Every structure is written in C-alpha cells, then in structure tokens.
PDB file of C-alpha atoms and ligand atoms in Angstrom:
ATOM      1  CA  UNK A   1     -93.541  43.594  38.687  1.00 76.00           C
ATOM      2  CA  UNK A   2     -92.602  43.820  35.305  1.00 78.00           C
ATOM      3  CA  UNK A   3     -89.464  46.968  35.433  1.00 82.00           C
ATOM      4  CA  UNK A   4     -90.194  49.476  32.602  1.00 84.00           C
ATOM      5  CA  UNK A   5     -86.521  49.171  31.155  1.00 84.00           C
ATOM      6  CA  UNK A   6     -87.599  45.603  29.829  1.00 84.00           C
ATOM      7  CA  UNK A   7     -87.117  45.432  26.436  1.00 81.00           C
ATOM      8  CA  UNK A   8     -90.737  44.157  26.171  1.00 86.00           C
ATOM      9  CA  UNK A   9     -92.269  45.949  28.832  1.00 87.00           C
ATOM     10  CA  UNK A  10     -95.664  46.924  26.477  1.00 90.00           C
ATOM     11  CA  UNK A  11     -96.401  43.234  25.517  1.00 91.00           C
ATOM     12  CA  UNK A  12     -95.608  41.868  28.883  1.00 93.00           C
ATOM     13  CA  UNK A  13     -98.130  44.461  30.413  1.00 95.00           C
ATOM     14  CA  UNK A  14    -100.998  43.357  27.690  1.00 97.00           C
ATOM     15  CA  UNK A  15    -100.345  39.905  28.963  1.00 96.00           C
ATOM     16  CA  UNK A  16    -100.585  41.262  32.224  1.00 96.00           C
ATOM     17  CA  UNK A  17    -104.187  42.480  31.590  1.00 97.00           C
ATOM     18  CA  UNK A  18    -105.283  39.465  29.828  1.00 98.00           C
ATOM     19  CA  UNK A  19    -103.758  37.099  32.493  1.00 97.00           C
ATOM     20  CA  UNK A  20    -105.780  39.151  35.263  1.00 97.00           C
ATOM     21  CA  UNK A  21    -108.991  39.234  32.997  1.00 98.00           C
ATOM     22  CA  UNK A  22    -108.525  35.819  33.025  1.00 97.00           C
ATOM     23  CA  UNK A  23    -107.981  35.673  36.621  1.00 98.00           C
ATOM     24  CA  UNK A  24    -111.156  37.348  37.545  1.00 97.00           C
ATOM     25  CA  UNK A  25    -113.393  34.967  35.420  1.00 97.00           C
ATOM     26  CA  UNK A  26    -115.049  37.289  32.436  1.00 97.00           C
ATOM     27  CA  UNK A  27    -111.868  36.250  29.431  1.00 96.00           C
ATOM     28  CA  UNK A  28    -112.451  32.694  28.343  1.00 94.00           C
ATOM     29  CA  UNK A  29    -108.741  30.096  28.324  1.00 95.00           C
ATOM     30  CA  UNK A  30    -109.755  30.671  24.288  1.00 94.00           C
ATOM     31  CA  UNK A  31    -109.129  34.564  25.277  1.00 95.00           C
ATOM     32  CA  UNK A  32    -104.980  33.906  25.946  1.00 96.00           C
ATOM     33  CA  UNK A  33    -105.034  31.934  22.602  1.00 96.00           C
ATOM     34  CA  UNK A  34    -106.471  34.425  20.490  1.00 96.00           C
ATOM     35  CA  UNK A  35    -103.928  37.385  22.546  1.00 97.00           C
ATOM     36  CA  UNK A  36    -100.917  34.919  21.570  1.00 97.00           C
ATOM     37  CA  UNK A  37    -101.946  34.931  17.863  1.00 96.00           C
ATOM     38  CA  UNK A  38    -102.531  38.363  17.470  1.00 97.00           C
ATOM     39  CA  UNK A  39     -98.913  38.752  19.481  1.00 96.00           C
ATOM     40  CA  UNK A  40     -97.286  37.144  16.672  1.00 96.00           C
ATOM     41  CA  UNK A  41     -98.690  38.823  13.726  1.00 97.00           C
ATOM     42  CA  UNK A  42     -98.050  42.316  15.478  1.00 96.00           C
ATOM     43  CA  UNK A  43     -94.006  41.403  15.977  1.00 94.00           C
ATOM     44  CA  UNK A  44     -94.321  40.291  12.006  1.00 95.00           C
ATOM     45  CA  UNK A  45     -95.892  44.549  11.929  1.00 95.00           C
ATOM     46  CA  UNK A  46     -93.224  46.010  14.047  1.00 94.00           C
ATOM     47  CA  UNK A  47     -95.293  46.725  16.825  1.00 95.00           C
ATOM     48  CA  UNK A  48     -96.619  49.581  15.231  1.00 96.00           C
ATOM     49  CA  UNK A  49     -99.226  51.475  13.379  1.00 97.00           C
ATOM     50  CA  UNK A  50     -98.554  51.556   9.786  1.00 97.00           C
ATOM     51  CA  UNK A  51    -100.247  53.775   7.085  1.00 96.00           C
ATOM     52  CA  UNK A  52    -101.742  51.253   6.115  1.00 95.00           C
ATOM     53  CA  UNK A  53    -103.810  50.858   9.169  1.00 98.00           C
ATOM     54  CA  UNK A  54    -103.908  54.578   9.602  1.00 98.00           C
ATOM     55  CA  UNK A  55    -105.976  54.762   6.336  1.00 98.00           C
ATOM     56  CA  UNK A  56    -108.405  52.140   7.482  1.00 98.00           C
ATOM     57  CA  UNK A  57    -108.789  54.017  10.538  1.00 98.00           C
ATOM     58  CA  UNK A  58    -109.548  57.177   8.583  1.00 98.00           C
ATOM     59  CA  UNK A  59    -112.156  55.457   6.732  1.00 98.00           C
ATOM     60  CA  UNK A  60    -113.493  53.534   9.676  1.00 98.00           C
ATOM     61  CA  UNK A  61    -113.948  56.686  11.973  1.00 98.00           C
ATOM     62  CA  UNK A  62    -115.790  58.348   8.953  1.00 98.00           C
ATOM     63  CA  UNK A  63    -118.227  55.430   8.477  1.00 98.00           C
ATOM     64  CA  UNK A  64    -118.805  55.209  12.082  1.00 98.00           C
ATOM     65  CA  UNK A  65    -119.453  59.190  12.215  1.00 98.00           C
ATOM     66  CA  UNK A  66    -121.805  58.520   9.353  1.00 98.00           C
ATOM     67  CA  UNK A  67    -124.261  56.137  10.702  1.00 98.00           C
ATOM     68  CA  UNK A  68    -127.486  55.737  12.033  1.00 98.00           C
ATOM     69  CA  UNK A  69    -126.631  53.037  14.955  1.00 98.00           C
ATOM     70  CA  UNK A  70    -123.249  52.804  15.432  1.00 98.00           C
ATOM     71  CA  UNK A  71    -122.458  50.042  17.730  1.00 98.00           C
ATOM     72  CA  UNK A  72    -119.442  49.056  19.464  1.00 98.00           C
ATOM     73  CA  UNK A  73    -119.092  45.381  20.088  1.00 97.00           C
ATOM     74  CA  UNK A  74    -116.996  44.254  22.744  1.00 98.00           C
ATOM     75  CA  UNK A  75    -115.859  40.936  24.238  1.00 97.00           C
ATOM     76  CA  UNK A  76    -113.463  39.590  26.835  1.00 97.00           C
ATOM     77  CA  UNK A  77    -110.310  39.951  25.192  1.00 97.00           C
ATOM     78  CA  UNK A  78    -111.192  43.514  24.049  1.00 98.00           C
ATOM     79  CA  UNK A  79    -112.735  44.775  27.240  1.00 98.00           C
ATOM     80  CA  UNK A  80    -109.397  43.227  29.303  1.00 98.00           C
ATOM     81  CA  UNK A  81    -107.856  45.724  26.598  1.00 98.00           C
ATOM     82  CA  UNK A  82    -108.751  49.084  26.195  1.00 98.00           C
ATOM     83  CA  UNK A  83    -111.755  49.230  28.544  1.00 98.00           C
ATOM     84  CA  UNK A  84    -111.352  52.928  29.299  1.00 98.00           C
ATOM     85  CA  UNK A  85    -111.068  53.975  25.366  1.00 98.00           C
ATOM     86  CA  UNK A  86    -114.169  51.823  24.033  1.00 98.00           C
ATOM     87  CA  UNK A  87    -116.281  54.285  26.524  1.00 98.00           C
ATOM     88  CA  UNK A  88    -114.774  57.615  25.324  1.00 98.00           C
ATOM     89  CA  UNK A  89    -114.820  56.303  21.484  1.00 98.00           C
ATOM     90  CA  UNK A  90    -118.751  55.520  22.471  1.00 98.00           C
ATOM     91  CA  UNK A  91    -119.051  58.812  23.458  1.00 98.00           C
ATOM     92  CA  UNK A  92    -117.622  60.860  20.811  1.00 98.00           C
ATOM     93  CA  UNK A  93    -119.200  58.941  18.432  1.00 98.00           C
ATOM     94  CA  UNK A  94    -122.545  58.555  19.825  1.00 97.00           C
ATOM     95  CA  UNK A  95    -122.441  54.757  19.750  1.00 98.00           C
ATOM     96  CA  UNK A  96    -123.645  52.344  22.211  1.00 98.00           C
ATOM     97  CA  UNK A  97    -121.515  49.652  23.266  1.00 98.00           C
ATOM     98  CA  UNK A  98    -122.386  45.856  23.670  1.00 98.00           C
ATOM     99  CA  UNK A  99    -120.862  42.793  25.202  1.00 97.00           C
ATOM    100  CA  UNK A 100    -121.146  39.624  22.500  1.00 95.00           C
ATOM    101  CA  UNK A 101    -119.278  36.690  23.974  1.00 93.00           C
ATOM    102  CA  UNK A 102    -118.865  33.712  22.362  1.00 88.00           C
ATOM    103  CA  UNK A 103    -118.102  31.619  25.531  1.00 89.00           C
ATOM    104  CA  UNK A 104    -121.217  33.101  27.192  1.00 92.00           C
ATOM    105  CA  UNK A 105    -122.002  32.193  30.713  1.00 93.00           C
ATOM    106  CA  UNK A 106    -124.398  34.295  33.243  1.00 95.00           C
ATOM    107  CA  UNK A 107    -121.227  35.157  35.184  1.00 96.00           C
ATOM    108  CA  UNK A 108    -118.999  36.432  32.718  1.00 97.00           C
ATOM    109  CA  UNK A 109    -121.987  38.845  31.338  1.00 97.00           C
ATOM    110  CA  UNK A 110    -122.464  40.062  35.255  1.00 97.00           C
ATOM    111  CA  UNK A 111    -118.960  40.676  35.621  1.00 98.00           C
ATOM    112  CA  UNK A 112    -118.394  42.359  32.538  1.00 98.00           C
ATOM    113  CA  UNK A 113    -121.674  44.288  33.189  1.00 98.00           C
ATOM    114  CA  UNK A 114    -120.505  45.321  36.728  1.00 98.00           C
ATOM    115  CA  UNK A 115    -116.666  46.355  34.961  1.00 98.00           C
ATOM    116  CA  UNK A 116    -118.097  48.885  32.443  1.00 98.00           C
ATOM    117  CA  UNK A 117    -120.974  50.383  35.280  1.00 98.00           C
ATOM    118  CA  UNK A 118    -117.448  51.127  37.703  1.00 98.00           C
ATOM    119  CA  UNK A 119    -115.828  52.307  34.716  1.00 98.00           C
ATOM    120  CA  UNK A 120    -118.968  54.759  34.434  1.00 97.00           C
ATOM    121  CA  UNK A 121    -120.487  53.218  31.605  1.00 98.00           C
ATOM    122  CA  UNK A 122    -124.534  52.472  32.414  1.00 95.00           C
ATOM    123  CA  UNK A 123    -126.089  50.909  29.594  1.00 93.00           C
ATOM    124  CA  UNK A 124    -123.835  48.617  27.864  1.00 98.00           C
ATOM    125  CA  UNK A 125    -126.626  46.536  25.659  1.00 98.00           C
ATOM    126  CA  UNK A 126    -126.554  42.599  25.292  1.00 97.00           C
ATOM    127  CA  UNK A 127    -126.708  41.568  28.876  1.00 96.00           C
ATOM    128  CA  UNK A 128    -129.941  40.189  29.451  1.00 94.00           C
ATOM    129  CA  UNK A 129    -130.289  36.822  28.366  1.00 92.00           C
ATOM    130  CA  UNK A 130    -134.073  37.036  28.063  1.00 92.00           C
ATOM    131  CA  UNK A 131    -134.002  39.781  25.569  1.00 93.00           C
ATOM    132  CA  UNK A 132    -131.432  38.721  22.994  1.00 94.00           C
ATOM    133  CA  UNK A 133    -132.843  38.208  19.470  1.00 95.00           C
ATOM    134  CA  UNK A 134    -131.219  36.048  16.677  1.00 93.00           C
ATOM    135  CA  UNK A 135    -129.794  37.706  13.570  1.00 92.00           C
ATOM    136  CA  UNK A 136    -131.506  35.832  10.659  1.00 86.00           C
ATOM    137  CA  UNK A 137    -133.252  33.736  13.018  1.00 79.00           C
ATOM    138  CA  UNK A 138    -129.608  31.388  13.486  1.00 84.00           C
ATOM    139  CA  UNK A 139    -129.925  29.376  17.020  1.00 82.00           C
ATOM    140  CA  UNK A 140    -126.258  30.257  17.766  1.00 83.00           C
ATOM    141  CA  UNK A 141    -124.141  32.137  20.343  1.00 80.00           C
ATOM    142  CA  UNK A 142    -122.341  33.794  17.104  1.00 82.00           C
ATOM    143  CA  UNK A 143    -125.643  35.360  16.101  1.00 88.00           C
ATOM    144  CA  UNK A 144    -127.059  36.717  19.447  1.00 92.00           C
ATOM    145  CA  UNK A 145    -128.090  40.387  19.219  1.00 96.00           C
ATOM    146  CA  UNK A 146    -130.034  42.946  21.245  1.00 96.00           C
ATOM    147  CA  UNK A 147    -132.901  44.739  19.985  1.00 96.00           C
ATOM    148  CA  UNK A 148    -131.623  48.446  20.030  1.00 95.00           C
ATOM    149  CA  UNK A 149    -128.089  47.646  19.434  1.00 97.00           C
ATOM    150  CA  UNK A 150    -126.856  45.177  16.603  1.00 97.00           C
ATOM    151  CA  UNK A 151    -129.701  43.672  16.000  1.00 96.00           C
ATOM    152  CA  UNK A 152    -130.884  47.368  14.003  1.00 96.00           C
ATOM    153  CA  UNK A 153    -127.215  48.446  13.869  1.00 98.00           C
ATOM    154  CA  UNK A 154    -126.089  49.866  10.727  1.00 98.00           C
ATOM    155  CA  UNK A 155    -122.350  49.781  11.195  1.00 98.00           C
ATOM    156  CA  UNK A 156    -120.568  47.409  13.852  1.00 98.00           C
ATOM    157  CA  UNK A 157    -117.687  47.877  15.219  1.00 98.00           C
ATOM    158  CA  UNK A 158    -115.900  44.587  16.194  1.00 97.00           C
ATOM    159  CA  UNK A 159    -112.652  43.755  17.369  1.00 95.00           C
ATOM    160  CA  UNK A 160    -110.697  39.988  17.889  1.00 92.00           C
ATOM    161  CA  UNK A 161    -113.632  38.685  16.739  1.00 88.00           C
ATOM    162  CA  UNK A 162    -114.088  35.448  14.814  1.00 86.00           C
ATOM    163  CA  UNK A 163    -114.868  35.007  11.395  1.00 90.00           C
ATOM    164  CA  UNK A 164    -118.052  33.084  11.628  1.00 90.00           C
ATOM    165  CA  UNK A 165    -119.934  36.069  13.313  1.00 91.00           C
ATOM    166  CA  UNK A 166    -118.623  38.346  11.109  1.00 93.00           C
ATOM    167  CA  UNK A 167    -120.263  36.901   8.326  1.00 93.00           C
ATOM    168  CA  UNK A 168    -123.421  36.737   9.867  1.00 94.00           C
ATOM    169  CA  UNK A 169    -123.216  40.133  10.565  1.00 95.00           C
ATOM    170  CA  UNK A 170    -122.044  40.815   6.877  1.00 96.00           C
ATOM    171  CA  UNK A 171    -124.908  38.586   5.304  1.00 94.00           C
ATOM    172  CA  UNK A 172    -127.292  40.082   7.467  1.00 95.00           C
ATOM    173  CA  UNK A 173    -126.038  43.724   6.147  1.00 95.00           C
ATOM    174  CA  UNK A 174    -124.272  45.369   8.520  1.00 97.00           C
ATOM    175  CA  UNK A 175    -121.574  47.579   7.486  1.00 98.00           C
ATOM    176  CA  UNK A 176    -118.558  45.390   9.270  1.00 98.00           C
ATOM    177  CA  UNK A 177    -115.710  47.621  10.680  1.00 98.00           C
ATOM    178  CA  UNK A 178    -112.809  44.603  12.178  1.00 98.00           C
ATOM    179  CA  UNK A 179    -109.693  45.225  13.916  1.00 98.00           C
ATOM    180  CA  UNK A 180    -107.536  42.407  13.279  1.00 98.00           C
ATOM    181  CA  UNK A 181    -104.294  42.539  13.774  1.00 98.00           C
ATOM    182  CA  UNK A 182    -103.940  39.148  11.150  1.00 97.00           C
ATOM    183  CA  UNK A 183    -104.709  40.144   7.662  1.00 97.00           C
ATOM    184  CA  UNK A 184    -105.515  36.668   6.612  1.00 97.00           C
ATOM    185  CA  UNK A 185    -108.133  36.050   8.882  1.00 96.00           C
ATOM    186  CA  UNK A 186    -111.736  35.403   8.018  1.00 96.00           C
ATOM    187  CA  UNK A 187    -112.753  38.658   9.791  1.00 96.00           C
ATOM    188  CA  UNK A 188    -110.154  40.879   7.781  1.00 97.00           C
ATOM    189  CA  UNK A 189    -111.396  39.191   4.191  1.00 96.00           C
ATOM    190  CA  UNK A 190    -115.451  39.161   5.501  1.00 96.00           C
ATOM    191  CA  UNK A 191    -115.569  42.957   6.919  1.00 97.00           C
ATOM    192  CA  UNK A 192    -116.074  45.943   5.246  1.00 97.00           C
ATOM    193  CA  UNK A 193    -113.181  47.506   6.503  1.00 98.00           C
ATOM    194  CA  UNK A 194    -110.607  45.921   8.211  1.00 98.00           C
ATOM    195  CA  UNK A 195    -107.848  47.924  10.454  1.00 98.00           C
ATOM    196  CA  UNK A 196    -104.927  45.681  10.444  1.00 98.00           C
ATOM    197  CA  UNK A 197    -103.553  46.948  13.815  1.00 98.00           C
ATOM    198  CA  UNK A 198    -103.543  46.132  17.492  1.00 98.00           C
ATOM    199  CA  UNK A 199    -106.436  47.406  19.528  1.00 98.00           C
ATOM    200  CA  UNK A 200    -104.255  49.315  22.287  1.00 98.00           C
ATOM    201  CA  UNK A 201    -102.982  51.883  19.547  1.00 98.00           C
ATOM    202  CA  UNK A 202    -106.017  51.680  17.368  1.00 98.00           C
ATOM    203  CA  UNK A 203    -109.050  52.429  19.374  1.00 98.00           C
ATOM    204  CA  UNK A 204    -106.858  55.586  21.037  1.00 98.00           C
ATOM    205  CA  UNK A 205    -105.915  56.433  17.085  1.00 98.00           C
ATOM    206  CA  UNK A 206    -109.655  56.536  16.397  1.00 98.00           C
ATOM    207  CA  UNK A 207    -110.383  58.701  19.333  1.00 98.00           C
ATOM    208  CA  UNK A 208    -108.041  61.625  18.157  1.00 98.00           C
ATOM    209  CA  UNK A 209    -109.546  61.104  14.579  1.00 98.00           C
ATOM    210  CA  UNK A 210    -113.039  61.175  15.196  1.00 98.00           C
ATOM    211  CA  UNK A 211    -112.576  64.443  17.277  1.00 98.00           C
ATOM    212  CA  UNK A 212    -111.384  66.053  14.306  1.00 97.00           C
ATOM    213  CA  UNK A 213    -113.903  64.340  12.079  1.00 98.00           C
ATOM    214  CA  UNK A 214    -116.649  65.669  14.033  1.00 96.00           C
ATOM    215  CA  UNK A 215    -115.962  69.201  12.397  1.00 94.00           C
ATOM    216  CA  UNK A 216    -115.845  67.700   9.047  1.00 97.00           C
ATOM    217  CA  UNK A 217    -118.802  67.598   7.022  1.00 97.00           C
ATOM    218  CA  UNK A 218    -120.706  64.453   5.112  1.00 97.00           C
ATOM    219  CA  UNK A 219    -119.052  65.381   2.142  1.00 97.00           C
ATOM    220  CA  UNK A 220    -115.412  65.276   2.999  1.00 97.00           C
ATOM    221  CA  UNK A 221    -116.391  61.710   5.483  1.00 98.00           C
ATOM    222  CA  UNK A 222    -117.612  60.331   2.329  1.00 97.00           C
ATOM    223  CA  UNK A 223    -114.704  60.663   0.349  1.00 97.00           C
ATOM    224  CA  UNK A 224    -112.549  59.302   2.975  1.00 96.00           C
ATOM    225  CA  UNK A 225    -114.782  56.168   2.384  1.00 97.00           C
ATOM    226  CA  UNK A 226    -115.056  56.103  -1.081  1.00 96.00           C
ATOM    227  CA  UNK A 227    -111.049  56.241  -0.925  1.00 93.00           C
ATOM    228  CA  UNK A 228    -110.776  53.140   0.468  1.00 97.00           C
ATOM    229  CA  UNK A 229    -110.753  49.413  -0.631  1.00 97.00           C
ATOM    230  CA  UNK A 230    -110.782  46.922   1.984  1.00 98.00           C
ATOM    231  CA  UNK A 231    -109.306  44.348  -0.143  1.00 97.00           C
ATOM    232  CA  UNK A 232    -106.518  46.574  -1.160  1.00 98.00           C
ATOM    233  CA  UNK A 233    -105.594  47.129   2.102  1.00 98.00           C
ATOM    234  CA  UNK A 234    -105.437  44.074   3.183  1.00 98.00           C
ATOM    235  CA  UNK A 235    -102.828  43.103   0.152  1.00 97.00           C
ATOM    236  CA  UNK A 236    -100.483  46.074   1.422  1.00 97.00           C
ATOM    237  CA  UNK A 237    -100.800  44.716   4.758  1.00 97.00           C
ATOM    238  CA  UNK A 238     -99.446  41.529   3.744  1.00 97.00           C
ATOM    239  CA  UNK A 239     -96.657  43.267   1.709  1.00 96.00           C
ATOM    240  CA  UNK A 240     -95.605  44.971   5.045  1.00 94.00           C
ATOM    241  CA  UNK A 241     -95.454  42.309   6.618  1.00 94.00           C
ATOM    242  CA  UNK A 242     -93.322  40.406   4.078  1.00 93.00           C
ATOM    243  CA  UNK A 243     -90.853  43.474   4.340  1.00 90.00           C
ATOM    244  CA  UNK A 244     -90.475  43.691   7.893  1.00 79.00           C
TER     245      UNK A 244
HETATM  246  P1  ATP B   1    -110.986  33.952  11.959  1.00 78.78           P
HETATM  247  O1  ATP B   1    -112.091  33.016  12.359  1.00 78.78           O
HETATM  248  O2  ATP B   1    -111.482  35.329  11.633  1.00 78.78           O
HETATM  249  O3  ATP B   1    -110.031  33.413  10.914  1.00 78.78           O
HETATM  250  P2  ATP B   1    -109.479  33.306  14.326  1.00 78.78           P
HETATM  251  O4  ATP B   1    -109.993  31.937  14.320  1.00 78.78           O
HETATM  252  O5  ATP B   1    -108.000  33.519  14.293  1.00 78.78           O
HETATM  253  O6  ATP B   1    -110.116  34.253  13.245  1.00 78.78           O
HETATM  254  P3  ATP B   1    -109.670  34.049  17.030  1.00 78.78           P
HETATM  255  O7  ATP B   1    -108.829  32.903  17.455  1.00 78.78           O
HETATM  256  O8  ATP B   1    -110.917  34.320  17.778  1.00 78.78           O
HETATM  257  O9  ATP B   1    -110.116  34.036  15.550  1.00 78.78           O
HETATM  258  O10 ATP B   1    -108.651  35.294  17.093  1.00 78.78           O
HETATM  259  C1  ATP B   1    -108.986  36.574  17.172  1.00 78.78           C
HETATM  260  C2  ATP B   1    -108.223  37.442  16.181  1.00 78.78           C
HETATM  261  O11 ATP B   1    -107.845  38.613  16.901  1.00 78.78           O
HETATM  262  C3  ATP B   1    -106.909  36.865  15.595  1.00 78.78           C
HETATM  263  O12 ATP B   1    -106.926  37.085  14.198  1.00 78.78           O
HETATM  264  C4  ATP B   1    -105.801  37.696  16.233  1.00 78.78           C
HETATM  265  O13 ATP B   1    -104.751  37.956  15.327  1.00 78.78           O
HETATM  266  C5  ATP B   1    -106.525  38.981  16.563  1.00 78.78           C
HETATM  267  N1  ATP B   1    -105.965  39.696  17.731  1.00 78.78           N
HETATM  268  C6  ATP B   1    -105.551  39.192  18.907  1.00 78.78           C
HETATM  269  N2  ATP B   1    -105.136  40.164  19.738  1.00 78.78           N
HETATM  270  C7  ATP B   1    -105.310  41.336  19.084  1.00 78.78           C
HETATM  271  C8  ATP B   1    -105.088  42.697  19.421  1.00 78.78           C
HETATM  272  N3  ATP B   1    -104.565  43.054  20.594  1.00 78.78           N
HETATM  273  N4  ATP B   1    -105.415  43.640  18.510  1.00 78.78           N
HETATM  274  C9  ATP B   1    -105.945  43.298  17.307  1.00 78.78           C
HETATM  275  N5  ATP B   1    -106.170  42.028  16.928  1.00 78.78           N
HETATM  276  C10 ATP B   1    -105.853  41.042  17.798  1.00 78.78           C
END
C-alpha cells in the first residue's frame, strides 16, 4: 500500500497499474519499458500539462469532432491507463475504439476484450484475428487493421505507440493524432498532431474539451486546427523542457 502522503504517490500508483496489467497477462515486459521512458520525459515536463500540450489538445479534440471515423486506438500500456476515460472520450465523440497490439497473442486480445465488455464497452473493433486486413497490403503486426475501424478511419487516435505504425498509418493517410509524452520520438515528428503530455491528464483534458466543443460549430473547430503546427509545437515542447 502505497500511503498518499508519499511524495510520489501519482507515479507510484501508474506503476501500480502497469505492474498489475502486467500481472494479469494483456501488457507485454516491452509495456514497463515504454512506462519507464515516458516516466522520465514527464519529470523533465514537471509532471504537468503545459500550454503547450493544452493547445494540441484543443486542436486534437476539434479534428476528432470533425471526422468521419474517428477511431480510438488502444493498446496494453494505454488500456492499463486510463481504461475508464478512453470509453467516455469514445462516447462523446462518437468514436469506436480498437485494441492494436504489437506483441499480439490470442490471450492478450481475449483479455483485453473481456476488460473493456466489464468496463461496459461492447464492441471494441480489432479482436478477431480472422478479420483483420493489412493497411497497404504490409504482412506486419504494425499494419493490422479492422475493416470498420482504422482500416477506413479518417483520423486515429493513438497513444504510446511506436513510430513505425505511425507512419504506416500516416503514408496510408490517416490524419495521425499521438500522445507522446517524448517530443523526439518518431511518433511526435510522424503524426499530425502530437500532444506532448501524459495520457492520465490528457485523455480526461480532452473529455472536458470535447464537451464544450460539441456546441461549437465547424467553423470555429476549424480554426482551432488551422491554428496549429505540429512541428511548432513540438520545438516549444523541447524548449520547456530545456527550462524546467
Ligand atoms: P518511437 O518509435 O516513436 O521513437 P519508442 O521506440 O520510444 O518510440 P516505445 O518504446 O513503444 O516507442 O514507447 C512508447 C512512447 O510512449 C515513448 O515515447 C514514451 O515516452 C511514451 N509514453 C510512455 N508512457 C506514457 C504516458 N503515460 N503518456 C504519454 N506517453 C507515454
């Protein structure tokens, strides 16, 4: 038991949730890796949302309310996460959701499957083997898609992801939205937009936004996007960083 006085108490609880996603078989020994890494480049961000990472957020949210098939792509390490907010982002935004694992096994996919159903959520896409297509026709786990969701997606939604699928998914023209907490990662310099900021406090940041969005109309979304340059971004990120 971790006492709430600790002056780490939030990062020892993520670890927590990784360690037991871990535990119960669906977050790959990759999964703790990838948590350490993104651990270290949050500490370098003061634990903390900057305006920086609100603005991609802002433009993200709009581009997501915007599309045609929004999809919300989810693997171990996100799921262990913020399980509970992907499903009420989904909602709001009238996305679908779907598991892409890199380190896909029949298990991990039935486990993750059975997590979202208890957590209410019925038809999370990209769990039957049988029925995944190949973006671009590449024979590899990075470029596995179902029909309905990425495969037609116009925007995607991915978070700790790796920089080889999000290329694919750029090259095969999907509008990319990443949430990296490294700004120097292939995913933050391949997407489209990039939120430089740590899942826990994004995905709930994006869940007050879009309910205000929702009243907004295409005009005022598209400005928010047209605001906005990834690569920009990114550069400020660093600067924060350097400041800290
Ligand atoms: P790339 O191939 O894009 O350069 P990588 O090889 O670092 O990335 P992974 O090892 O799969 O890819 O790491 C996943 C990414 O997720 C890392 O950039 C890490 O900083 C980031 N990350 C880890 N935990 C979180 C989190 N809680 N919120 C946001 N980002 C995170």
């Amino acid at each position: 038991m971790i006492p709430r006085n600790h002056p780490r108490y939030t990062s020892l609880m993520l670890r927590e949730k990784i360690k037991k996603a871990h535990d119960k078989g669906y977050l790959a020994d990759s999964g703790m890796i990838a948590h350490g890494r993104g651990e270290a480049f949050d500490y370098l961000l003061g634990e903390r949302t900057t305006d920086n990472g609100r603005k991609a957020i802002e433009s993200a949210v709009a581009t997501l309310l915007l599309a045609k098939n929004p999809i919300i792509s989810v693997n171990g390490n996100s799921t262990a996460l913020v399980i509970n907010e992907f499903i009420e982002l989904a909602k709001i935004l009238n996305a679908k959701i779907e598991i892409n694992l890199f380190y896909r096994t029949k298990e991990r996919i039935a486990i993750m499957k059975e997590l979202y159903e208890s957590h209410g959520y019925i038809n999370v896409l990209g769990t039957d083997d049988k029925k995944l297509l190949y973006i671009d026709g590449i024979e590899s786990p990075r470029a596995t898609a179902s029909e309905n969701g990425i495969y037609s997606a116009d925007v995607v939604l991915v978070s700790l992801e790796d920089g080889d699928r999000a290329e694919i998914l750029v090259n095969n023209n999907k509008n990319v939205i990443a949430i990296d907490l490294n700004p120097l990662s292939r995913t933050a310099k391949m997407a489209n937009i990039t939120i430089v900021d740590n899942i826990v406090r994004a995905i709930p940041l994006m869940i007050e936004i879009a309910k205000k969005y929702k009243n907004k109309d295409n005009k005022y979304l598209k400005s928010m996007i047209n605001n906005f340059s990834n690569k920009i971004n990114l550069e400020e990120s660093l600067e924060i960083i350097k400041k800290t």
